[in-house]
XYZ file of N, CA and C in Angstrom:
366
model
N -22.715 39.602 37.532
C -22.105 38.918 36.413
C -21.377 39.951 35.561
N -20.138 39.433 35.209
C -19.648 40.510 34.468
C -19.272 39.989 32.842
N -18.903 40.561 31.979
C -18.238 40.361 30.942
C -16.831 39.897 30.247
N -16.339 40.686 31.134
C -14.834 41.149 31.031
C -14.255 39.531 30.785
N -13.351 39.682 30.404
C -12.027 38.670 29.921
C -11.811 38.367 31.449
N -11.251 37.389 32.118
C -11.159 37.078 33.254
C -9.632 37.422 33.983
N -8.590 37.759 32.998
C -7.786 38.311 33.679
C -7.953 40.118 33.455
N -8.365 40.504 33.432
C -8.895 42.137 33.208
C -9.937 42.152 34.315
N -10.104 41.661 34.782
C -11.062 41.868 35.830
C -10.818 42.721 37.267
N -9.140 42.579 37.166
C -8.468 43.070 38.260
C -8.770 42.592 39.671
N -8.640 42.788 40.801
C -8.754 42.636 42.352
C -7.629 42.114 42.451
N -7.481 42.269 44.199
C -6.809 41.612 44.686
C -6.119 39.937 44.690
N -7.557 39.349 44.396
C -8.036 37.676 44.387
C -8.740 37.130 43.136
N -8.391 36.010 43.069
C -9.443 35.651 42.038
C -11.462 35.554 43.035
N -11.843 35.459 41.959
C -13.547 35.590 42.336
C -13.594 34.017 42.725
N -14.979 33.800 42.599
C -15.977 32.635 43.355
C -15.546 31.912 42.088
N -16.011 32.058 41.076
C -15.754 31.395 39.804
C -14.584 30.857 39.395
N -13.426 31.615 39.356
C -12.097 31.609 39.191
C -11.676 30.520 39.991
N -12.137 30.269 41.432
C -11.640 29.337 42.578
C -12.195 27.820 41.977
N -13.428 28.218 42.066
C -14.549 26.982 41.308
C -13.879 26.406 40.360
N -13.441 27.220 39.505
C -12.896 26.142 38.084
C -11.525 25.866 37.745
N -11.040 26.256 38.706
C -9.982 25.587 39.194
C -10.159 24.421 39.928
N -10.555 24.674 41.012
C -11.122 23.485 41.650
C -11.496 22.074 40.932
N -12.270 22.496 40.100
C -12.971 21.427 38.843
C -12.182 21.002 37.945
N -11.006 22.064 37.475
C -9.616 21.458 36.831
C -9.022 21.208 37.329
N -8.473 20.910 38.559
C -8.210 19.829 39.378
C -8.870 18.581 39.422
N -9.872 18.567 39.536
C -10.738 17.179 39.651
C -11.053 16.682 38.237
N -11.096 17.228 37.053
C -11.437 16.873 36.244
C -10.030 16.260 35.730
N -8.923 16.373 35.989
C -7.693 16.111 35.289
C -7.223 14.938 35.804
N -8.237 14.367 37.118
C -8.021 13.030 38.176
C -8.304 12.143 37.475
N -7.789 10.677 37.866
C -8.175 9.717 37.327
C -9.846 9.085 37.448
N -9.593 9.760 38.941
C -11.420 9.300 39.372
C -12.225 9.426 38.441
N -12.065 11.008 37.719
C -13.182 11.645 36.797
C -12.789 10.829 35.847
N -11.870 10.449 35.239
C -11.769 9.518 34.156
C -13.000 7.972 34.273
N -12.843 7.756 35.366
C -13.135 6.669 35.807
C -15.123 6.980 36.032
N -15.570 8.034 35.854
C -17.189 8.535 35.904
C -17.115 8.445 34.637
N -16.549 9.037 33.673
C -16.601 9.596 32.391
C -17.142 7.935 31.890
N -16.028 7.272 31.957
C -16.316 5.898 31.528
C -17.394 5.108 31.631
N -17.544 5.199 33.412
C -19.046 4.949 33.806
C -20.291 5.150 33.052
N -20.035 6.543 33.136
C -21.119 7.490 32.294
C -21.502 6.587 30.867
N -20.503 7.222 29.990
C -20.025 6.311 28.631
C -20.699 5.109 28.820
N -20.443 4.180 29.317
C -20.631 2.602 29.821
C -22.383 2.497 30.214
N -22.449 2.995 30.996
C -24.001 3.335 31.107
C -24.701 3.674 29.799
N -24.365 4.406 28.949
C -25.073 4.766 27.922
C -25.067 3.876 26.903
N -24.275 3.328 26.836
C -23.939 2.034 25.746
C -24.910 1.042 26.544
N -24.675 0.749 27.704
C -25.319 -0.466 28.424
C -26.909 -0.313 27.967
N -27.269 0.996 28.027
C -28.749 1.090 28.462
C -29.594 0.952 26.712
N -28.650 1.742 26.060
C -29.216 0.795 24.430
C -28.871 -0.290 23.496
N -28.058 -0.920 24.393
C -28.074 -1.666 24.173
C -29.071 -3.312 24.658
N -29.666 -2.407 25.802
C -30.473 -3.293 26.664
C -31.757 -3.127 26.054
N -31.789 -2.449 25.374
C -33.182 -1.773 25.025
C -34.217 -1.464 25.994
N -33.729 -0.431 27.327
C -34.590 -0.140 28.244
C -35.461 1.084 27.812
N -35.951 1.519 28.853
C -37.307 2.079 28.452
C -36.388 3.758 27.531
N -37.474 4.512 27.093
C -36.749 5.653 26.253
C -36.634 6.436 27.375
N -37.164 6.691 28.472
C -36.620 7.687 29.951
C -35.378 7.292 30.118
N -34.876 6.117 30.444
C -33.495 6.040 30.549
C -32.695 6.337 29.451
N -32.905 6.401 28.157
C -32.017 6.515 27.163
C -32.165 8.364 27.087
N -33.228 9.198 27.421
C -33.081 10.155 27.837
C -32.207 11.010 28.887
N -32.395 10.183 29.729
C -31.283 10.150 31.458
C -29.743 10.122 30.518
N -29.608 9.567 30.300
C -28.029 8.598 29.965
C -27.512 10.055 29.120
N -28.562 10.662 27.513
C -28.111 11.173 26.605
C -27.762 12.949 27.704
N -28.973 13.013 28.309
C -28.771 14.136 29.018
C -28.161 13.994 29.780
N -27.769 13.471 30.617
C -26.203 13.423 31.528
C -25.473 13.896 31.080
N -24.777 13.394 29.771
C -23.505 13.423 29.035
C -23.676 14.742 28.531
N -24.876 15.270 28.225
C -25.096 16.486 27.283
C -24.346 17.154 28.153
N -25.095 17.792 29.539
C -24.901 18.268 30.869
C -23.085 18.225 31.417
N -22.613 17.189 31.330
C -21.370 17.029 31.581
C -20.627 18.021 30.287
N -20.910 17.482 29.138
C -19.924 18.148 27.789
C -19.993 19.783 28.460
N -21.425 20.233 28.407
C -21.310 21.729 28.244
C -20.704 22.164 29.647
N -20.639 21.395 30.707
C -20.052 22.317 31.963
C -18.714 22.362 31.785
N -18.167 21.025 31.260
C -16.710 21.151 30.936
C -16.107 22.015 30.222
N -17.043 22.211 29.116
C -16.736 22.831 28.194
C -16.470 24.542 28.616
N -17.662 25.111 29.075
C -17.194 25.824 29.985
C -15.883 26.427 30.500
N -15.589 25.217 31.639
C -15.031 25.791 32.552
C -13.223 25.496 31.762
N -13.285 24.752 30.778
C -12.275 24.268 29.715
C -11.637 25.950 29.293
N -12.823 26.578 28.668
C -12.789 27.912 27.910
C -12.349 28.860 28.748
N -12.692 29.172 29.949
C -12.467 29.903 31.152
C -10.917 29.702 31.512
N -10.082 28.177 31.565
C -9.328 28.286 31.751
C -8.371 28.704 30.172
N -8.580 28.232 29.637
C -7.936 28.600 28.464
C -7.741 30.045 28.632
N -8.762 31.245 28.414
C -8.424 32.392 28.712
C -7.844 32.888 29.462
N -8.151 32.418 30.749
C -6.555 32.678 31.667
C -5.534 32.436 31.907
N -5.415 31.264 30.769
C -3.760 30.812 30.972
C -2.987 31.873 29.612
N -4.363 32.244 28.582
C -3.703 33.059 27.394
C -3.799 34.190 27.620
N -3.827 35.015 28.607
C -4.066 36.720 28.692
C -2.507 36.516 29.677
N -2.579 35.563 30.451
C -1.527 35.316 31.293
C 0.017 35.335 31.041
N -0.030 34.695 29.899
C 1.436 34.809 28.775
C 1.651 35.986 28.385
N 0.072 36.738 27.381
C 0.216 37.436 26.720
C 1.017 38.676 27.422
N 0.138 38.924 28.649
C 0.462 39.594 29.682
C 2.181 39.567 30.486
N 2.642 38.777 30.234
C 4.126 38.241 30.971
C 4.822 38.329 29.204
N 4.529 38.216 28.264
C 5.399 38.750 27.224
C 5.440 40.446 26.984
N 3.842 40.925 26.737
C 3.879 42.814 27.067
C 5.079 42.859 27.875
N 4.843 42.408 29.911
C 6.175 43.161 30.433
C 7.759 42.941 30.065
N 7.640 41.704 29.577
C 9.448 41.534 29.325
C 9.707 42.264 27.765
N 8.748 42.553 26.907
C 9.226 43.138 25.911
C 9.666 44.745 26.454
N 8.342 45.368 27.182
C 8.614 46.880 27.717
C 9.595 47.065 28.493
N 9.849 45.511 29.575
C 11.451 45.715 30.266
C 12.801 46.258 29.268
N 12.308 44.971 28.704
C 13.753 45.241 27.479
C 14.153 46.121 26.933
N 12.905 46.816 26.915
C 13.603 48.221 25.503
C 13.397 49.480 26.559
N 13.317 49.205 27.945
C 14.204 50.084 29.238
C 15.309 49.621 29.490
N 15.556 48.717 29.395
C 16.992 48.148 29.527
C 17.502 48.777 28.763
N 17.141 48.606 27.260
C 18.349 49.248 26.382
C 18.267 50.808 26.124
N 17.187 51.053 26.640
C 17.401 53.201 26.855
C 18.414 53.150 27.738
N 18.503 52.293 29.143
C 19.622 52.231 30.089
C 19.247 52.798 31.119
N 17.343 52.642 31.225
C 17.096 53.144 32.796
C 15.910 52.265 33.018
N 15.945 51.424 34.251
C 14.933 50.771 34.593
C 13.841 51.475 35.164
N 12.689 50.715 35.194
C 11.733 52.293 35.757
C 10.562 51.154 35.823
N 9.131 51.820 35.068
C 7.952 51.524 35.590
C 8.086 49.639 35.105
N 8.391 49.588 33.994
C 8.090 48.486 33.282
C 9.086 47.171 34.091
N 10.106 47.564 34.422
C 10.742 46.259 34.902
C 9.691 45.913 36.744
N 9.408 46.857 37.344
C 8.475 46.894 38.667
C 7.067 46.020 37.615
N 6.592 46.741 36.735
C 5.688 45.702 36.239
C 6.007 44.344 35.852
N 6.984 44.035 35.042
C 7.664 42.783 35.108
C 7.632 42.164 36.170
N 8.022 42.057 37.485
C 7.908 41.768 38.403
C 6.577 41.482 39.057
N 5.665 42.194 39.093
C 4.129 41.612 39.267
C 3.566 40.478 38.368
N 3.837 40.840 36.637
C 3.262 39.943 35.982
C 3.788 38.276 36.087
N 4.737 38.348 36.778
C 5.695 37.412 36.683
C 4.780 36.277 37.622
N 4.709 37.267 38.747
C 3.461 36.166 39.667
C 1.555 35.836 39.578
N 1.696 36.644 38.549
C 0.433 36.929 38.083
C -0.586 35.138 38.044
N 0.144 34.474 38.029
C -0.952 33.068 38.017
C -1.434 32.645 39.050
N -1.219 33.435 40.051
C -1.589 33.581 41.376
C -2.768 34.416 41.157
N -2.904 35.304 41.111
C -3.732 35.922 41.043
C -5.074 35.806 40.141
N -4.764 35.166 38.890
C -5.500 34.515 37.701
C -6.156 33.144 38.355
């Protein structure tokens, strides 16, 4: 387990995690998952409103708990990599630029060029 900010992590690839929550922001952005969420929701209303036993109104509250925090999660995870990602692709075009205007291209425009594909890698 590491610490690090998730695009600072460097490698070649993204990790196990990185794939995972992507994966999950994919599926979570589906209509299907819309369509559990509701369920979910719907279930929980149904069940106190039925006045069933307090295990199920336990079940129902902890589901949803369980759902919020994984999302939440993997919500935050992406957020950080879509914002180191910019931040990262504005650094190179600013350092391009002011090689451009010395009037010699060099390390920074070759970096430009990596960061550019960098969401691949993120």
């Amino acid at each position: 387990m590491t610490l690090q900010h998730p695009a600072d992590r460097g490698g070649g690839g993204r990790g196990r995690f990185e794939r995972f929550a992507e994966s999950v922001s994919t599926l979570t952005s589906s209509p299907a998952f819309f369509g559990f969420c509701l369920a979910l929701v719907s279930f929980t209303v149904a069940v106190h409103i039925a006045g069933i036993a307090t295990e199920w109104l336990l079940l129902a509250g902890d589901s949803m708990t369980a759902v919020t925090l994984l999302l939440l999660a993997l919500l935050k995870n992406s957020e950080l990599r879509a914002e180191r990602a910019i931040q990262r692709k504005l650094d190179a075009i600013a350092a391009a630029l002011l090689e451009a205007q010395e009037g010699e291209p060099g390390k920074a425009h070759e970096n430009l060029r990596n960061v550019i594909r960098m969401e691949e890698e993120i």
